[in-house]
Coordinates of C-alpha atoms in Angstrom, one line a residue:
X273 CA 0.0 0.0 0.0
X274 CA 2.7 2.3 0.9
X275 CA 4.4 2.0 -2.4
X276 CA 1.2 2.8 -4.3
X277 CA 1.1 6.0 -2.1
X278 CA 4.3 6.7 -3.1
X279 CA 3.5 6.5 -6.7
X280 CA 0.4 8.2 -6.4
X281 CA 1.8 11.1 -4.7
X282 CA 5.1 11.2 -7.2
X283 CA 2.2 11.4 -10.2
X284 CA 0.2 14.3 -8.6
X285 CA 3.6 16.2 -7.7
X286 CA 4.8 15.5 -11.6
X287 CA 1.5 16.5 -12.9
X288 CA 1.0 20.0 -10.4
X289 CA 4.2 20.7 -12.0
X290 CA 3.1 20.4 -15.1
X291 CA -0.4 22.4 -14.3
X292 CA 0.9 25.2 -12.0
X293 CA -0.9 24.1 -9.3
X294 CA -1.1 25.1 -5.9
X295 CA 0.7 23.6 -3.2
X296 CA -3.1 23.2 -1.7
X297 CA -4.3 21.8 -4.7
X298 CA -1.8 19.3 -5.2
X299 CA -2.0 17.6 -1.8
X300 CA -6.1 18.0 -2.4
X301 CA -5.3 15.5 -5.4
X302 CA -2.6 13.4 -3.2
X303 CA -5.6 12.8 -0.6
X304 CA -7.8 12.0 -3.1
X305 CA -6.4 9.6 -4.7
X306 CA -3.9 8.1 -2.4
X307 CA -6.1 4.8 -1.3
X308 CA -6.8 4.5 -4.9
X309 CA -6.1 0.9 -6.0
X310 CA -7.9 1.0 -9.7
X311 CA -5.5 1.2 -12.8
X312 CA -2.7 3.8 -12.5
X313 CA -3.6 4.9 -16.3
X314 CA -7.1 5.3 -15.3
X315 CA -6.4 7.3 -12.2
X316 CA -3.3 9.9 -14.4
X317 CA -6.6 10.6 -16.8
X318 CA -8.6 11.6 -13.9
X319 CA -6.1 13.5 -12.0
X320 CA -5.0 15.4 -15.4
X321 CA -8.5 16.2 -15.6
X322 CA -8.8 17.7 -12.5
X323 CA -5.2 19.0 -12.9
X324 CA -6.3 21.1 -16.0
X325 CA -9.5 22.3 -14.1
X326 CA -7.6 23.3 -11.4
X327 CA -5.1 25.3 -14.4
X328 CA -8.1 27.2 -16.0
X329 CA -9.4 28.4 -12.4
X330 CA -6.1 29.9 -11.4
X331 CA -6.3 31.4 -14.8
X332 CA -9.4 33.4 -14.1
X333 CA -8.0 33.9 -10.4
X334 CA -5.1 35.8 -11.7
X335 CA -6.7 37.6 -14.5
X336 CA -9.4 38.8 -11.8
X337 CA -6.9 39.9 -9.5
X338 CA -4.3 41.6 -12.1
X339 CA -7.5 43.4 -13.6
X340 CA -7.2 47.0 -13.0
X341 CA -9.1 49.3 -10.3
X342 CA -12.2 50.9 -11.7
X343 CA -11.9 54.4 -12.6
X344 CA -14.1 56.9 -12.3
X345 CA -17.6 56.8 -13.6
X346 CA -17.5 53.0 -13.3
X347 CA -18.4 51.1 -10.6
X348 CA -19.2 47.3 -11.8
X349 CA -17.6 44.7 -14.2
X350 CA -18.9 42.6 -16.6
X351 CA -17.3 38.8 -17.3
X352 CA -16.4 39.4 -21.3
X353 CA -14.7 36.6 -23.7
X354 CA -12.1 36.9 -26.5
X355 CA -12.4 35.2 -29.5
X356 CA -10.3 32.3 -28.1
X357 CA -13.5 32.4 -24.9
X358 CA -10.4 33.1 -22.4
X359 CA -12.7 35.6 -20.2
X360 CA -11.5 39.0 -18.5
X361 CA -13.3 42.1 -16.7
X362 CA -14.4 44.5 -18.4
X363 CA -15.4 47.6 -16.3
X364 CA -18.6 49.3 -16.7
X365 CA -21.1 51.5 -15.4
X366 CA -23.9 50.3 -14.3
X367 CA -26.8 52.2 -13.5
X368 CA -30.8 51.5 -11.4
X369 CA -33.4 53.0 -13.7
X370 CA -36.2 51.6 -12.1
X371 CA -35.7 50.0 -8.6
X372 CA -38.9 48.1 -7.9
X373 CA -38.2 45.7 -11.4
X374 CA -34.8 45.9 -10.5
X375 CA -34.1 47.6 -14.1
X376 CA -30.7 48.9 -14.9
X377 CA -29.0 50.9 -17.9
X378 CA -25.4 49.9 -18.4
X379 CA -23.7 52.2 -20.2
X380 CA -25.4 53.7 -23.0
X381 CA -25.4 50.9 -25.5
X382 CA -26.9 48.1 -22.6
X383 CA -30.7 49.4 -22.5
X384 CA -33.5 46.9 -20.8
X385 CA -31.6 45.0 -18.4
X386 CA -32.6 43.4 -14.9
X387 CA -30.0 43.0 -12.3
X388 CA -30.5 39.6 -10.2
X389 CA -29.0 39.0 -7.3
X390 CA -28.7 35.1 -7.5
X391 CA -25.9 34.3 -9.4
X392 CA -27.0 31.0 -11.3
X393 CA -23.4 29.8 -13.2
X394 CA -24.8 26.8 -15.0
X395 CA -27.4 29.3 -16.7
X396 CA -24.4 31.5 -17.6
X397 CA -22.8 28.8 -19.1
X398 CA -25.0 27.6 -21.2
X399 CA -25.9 31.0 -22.3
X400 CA -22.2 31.5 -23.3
X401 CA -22.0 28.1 -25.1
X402 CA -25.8 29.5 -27.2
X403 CA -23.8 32.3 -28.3
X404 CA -21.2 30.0 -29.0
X405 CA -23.1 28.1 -31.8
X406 CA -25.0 31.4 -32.8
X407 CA -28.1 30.5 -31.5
X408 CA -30.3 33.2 -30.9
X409 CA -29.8 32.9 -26.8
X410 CA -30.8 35.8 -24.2
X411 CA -27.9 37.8 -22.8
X412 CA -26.8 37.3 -19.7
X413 CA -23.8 38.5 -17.9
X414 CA -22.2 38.0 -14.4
X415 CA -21.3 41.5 -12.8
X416 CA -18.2 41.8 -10.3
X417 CA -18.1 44.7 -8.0
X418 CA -15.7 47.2 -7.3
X419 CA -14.1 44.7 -5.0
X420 CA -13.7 41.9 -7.6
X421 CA -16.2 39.6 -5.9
X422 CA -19.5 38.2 -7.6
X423 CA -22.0 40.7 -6.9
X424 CA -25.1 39.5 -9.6
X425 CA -26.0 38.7 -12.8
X426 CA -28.0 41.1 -15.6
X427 CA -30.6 39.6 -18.1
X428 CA -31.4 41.7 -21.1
X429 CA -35.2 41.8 -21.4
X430 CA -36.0 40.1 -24.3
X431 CA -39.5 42.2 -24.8
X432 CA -37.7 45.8 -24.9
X433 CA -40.6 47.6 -27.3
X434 CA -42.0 44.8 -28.2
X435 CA -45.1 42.9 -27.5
X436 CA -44.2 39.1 -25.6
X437 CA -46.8 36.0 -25.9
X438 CA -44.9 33.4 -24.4
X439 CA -46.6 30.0 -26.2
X440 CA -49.0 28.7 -23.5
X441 CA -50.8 31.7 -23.3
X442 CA -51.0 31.6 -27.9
X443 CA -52.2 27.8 -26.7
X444 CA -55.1 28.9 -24.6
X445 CA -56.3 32.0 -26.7
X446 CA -56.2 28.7 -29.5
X447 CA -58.5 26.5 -27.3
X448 CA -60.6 29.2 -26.3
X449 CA -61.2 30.1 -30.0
X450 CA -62.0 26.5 -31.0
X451 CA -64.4 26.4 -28.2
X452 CA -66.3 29.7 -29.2
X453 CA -67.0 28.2 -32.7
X454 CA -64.7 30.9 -34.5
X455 CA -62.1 28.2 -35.2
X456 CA -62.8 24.6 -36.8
X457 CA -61.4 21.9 -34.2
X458 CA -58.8 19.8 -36.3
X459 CA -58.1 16.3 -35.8
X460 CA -54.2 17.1 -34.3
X461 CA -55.7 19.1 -31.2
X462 CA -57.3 16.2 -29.3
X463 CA -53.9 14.0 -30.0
X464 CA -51.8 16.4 -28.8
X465 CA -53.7 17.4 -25.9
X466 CA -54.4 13.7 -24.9
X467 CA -50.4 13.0 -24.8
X468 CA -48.4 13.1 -22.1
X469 CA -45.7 10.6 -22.1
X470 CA -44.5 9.7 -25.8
X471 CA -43.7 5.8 -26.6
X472 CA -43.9 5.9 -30.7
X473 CA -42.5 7.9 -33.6
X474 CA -46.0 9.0 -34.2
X475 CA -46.1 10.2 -30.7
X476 CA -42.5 12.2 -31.3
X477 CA -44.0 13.9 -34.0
X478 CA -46.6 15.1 -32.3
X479 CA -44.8 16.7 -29.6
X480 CA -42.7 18.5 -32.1
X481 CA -45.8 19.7 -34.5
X482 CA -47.8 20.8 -31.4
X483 CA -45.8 24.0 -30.9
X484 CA -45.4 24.5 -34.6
X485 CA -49.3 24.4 -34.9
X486 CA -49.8 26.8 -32.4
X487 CA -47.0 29.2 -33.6
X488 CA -49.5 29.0 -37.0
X489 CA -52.5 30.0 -35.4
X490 CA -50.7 33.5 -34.5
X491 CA -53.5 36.2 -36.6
X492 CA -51.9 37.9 -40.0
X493 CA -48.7 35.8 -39.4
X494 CA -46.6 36.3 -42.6
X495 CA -45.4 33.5 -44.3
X496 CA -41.5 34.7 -44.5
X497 CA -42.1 35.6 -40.6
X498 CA -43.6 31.7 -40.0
X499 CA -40.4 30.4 -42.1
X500 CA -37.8 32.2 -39.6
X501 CA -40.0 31.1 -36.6
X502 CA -39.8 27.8 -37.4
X503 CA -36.2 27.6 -38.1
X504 CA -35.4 28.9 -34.9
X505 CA -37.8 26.2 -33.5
X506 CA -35.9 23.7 -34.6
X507 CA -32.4 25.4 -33.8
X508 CA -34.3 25.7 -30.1
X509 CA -35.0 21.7 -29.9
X510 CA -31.5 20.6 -31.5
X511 CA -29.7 22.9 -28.8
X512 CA -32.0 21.8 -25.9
X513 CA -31.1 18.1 -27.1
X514 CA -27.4 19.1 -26.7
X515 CA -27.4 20.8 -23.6
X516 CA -29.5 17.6 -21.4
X517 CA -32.4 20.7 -20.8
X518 CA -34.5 19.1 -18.8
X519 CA -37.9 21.1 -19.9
X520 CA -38.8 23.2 -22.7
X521 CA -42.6 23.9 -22.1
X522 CA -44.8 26.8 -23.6
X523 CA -44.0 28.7 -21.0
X524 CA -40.4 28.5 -21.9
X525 CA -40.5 30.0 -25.1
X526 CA -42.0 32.7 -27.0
X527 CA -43.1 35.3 -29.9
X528 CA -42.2 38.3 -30.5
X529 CA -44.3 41.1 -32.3
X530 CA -43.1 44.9 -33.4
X531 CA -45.5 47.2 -31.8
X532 CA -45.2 49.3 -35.0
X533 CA -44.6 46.8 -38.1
X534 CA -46.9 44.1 -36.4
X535 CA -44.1 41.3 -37.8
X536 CA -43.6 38.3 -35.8
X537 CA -40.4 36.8 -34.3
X538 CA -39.1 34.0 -31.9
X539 CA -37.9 35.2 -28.6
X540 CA -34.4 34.4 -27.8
X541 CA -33.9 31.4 -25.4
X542 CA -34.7 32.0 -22.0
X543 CA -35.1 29.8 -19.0
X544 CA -32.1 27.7 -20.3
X545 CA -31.7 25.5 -17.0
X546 CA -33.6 23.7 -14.5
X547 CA -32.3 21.9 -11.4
X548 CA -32.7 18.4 -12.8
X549 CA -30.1 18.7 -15.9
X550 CA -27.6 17.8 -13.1
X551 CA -29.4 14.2 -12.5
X552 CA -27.7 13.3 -16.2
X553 CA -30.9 11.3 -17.1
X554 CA -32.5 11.0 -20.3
X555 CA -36.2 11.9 -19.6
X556 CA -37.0 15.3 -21.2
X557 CA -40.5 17.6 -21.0
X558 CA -41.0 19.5 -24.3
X559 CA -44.5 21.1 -24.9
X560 CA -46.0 19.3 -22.1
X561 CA -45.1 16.1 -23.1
X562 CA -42.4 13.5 -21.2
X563 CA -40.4 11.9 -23.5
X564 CA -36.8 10.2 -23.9
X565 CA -34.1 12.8 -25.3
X566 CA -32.3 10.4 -27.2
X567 CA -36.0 8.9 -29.4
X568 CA -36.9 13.0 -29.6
X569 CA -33.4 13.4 -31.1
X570 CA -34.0 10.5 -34.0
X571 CA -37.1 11.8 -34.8
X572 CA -35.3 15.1 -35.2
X573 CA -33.1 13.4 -37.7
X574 CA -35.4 11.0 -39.7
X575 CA -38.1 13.2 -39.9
X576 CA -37.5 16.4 -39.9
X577 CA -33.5 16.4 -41.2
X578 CA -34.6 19.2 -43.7
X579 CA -35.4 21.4 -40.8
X580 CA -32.1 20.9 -38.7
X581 CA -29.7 20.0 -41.5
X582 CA -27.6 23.6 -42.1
X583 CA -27.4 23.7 -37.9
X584 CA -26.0 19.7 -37.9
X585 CA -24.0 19.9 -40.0
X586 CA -22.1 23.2 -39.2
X587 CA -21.9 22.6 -35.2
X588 CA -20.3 18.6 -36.5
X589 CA -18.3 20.2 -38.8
X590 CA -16.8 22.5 -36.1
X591 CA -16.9 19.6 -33.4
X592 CA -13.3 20.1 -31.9
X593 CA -13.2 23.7 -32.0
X594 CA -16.6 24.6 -30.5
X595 CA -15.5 21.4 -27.7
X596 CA -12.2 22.9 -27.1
X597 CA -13.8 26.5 -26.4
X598 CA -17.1 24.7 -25.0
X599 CA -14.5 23.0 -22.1
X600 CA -13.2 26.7 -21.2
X601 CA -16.6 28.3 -21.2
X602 CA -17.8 25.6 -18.3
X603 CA -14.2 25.9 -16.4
X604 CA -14.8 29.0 -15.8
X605 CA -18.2 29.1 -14.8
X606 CA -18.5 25.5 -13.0
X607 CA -17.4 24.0 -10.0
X608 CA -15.5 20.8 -10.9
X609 CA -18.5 18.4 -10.9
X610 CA -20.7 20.1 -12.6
X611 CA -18.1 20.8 -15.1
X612 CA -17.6 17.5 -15.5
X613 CA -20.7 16.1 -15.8
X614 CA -22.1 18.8 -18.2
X615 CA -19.0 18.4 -20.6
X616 CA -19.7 14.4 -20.7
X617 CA -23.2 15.1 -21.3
X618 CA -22.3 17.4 -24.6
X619 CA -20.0 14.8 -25.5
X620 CA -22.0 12.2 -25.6
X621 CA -24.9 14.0 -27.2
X622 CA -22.6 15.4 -30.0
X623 CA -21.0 11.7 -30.3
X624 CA -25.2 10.8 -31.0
X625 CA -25.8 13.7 -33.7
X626 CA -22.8 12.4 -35.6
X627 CA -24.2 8.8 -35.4
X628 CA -26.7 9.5 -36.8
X629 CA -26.0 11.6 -39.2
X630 CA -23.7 8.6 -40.7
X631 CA -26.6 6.6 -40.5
X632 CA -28.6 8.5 -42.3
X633 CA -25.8 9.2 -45.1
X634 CA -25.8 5.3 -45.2
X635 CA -29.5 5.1 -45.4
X636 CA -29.4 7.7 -48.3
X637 CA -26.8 6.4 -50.3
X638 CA -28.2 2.7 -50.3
X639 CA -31.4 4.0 -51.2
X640 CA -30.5 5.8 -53.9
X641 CA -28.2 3.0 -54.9
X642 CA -31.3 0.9 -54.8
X643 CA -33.1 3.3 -57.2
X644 CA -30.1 3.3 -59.4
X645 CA -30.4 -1.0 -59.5
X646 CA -34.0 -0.9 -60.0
X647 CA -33.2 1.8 -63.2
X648 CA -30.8 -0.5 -64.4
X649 CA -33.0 -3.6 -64.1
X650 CA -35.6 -2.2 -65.8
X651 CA -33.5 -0.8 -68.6
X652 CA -31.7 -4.1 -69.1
X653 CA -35.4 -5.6 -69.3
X654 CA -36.5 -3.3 -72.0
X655 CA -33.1 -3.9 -73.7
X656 CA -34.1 -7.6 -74.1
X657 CA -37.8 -7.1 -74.9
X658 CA -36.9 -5.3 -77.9
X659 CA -34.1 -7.8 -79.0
X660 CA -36.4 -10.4 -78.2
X661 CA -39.0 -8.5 -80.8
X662 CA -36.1 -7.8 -83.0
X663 CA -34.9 -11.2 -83.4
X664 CA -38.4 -12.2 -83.6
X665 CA -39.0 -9.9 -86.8
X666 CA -36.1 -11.5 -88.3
X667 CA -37.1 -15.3 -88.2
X668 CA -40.1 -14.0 -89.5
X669 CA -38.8 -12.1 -92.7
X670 CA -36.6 -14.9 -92.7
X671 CA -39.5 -17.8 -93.2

């Protein structure tokens, strides 16, 4: 035993080293693992891990404390990231326009934000890692105060000017029409209303055509506005699958409409985390409906590929960069187990959309292979009638 401790503690030193750590965190790690009798190569991974963790968080612990006093006129920081999503303070002035909704103004060019005073972290990840992959994500920033300590978060208020019908009140002004007579019940309302935990493909589709039926029943919606709603939809559904959201209800998303044009638009993403995406089970909630991320995912792909296929294939064709700058973004924000377990989770999610989008490559190219044998069948048929009718003609001339 005392010669595995030996080793073990001879790995952590060689890999603190390696790191930068702390002489705290190292003999954290050399406690840790010390009475650890599993496979020395599985137990390097796993303190490397944590080693790298460890790195990013002095990172962000030095750049805090070598970031400059605030000078005059500001009195807060905002969390900021470089292209590379290394983050950094970037001071600001932050002003209370309206104390009883906790409204602020920061600067001039931040109009309509809220300040919170609960600093939720996974939320702030996840709305860094939205903007990542350009999805249209509500912004959300952590604020530091003048003494370089977390003081709160602000929101931007997605409404602003605008006019905000968040989808499950659009579903009851739909219900209530249907019951006054002034809209014709169709055969899709009593299915979806009936469902509540999804077992078929059928049932899949369902889920995912009940909010796009009751984004159509918006009055005067514009085709080319209905087109950029539903694309959005869809980008909402594929990053929910990626993230391990737990719930996406019609509560949790919403429509925009200019007070002056009277155009329609899909609010950015908002409520982006509940507490049980940390229980890393499969069992999601989307329009009301419980159903099993990883089925809601395939029917994504076989049924509505046309609908996701630009966003697949640019987030897969990316896959090590947006990782690499993914893994930052949560070592920053997350404490170790969190970061951990919400890194697997994209992982293994991203590791799914690839699978089956070479499955479905497969499918397409057997299929049309099978189109192209069927062509050549039947041309090699009508090849051999007509020398059959040919040589046929000839024995009869011939006689």
């Amino acid at each position: 035993m005392n010669g595995n401790v030996n080793n073990i503690v001879s790995l952590v030193n060689t890999i603190s080293a390696k790191y930068g750590l702390s002489r705290e965190q190292s003999n954290e790690l050399a406690t840790k693992y010390q009475n650890d009798t599993r496979n020395i190569e599985n137990i390097k991974r796993e303190i490397e891990n944590t080693a790298n963790y460890y790195m990013h968080q002095n990172k962000l612990a030095i750049t805090i404390q070598n970031t400059p006093s605030l000078n005059p006129g500001k009195n807060y920081y905002l969390t900021a990231f470089d292209s590379n999503s290394n983050v950094y303070l970037q001071p600001v002035s932050v002003t209370v326009t309206n104390p009883e909704s906790s409204e602020v103004l920061v600067e001039n060019t931040f109009k309509g934000y809220q300040k919170h005073t609960q600093v939720d972290d996974l939320e702030i990840a996840i709305c860094q890692i939205g903007k990542l992959l350009n999805i249209d994500i509500v912004e959300e920033y952590r604020v530091y105060g003048a003494t370089k300590q977390k003081d709160s978060i602000i929101i931007r208020d997605i409404v602003d000017d605008d006019e905000f019908y968040d989808v499950e009140n659009l579903k009851k002004r739909f219900l209530k029409l249907i019951t006054s007579g002034k809209l014709k019940k169709e055969k899709w309302v009593d299915t979806a209303e009936q469902l509540k935990v999804a077992n078929t493909k059928e049932d899949y589709k369902t889920i995912i055509d009940y909010g796009l039926n009751v984004l159509k029943s918006l009055p005067s919606m514009l085709e080319e506005d209905y087109q950029k709603i539903e694309k959005k939809y869809f980008d909402m559904l594929l990053f929910d699958s990626l993230i391990n959201q737990s719930e996406r209800n019609f509560k949790d998303y919403g429509i925009l409409c200019d007070k002056e044009t009277k155009r329609y638009s899909f609010a950015p993403l908002f409520d982006n985390v509940f507490p049980s995406i940390l229980k890393n089970n499969d069992i999601i909630i989307v329009n009301g409906i419980t159903c099993n991320r990883y089925e809601l995912i395939e029917c994504l792909f076989y049924n509505y590929y046309d609908k996701i296929k630009d966003r697949v294939e640019k987030i897969l064709s990316k896959k090590d960069r947006y990782l690499q700058n993914i893994d930052i973004i949560l070592k920053y924000n997350l404490d170790l187990s969190t970061y951990n377990m919400m890194l697997n989770n994209i992982i293994t999610n991203l590791n799914y959309f690839e699978r089956l989008n070479r499955e479905r490559s497969m499918l397409e190219t057997n299929s049309s292979a099978g189109y192209v044998n069927i062509v050549q069948m039947i041309i090699g048929l009508i090849i051999i009638a007509v020398f059959s009718v040919c040589i046929g003609y000839l024995l009869y001339c011939i006689k």
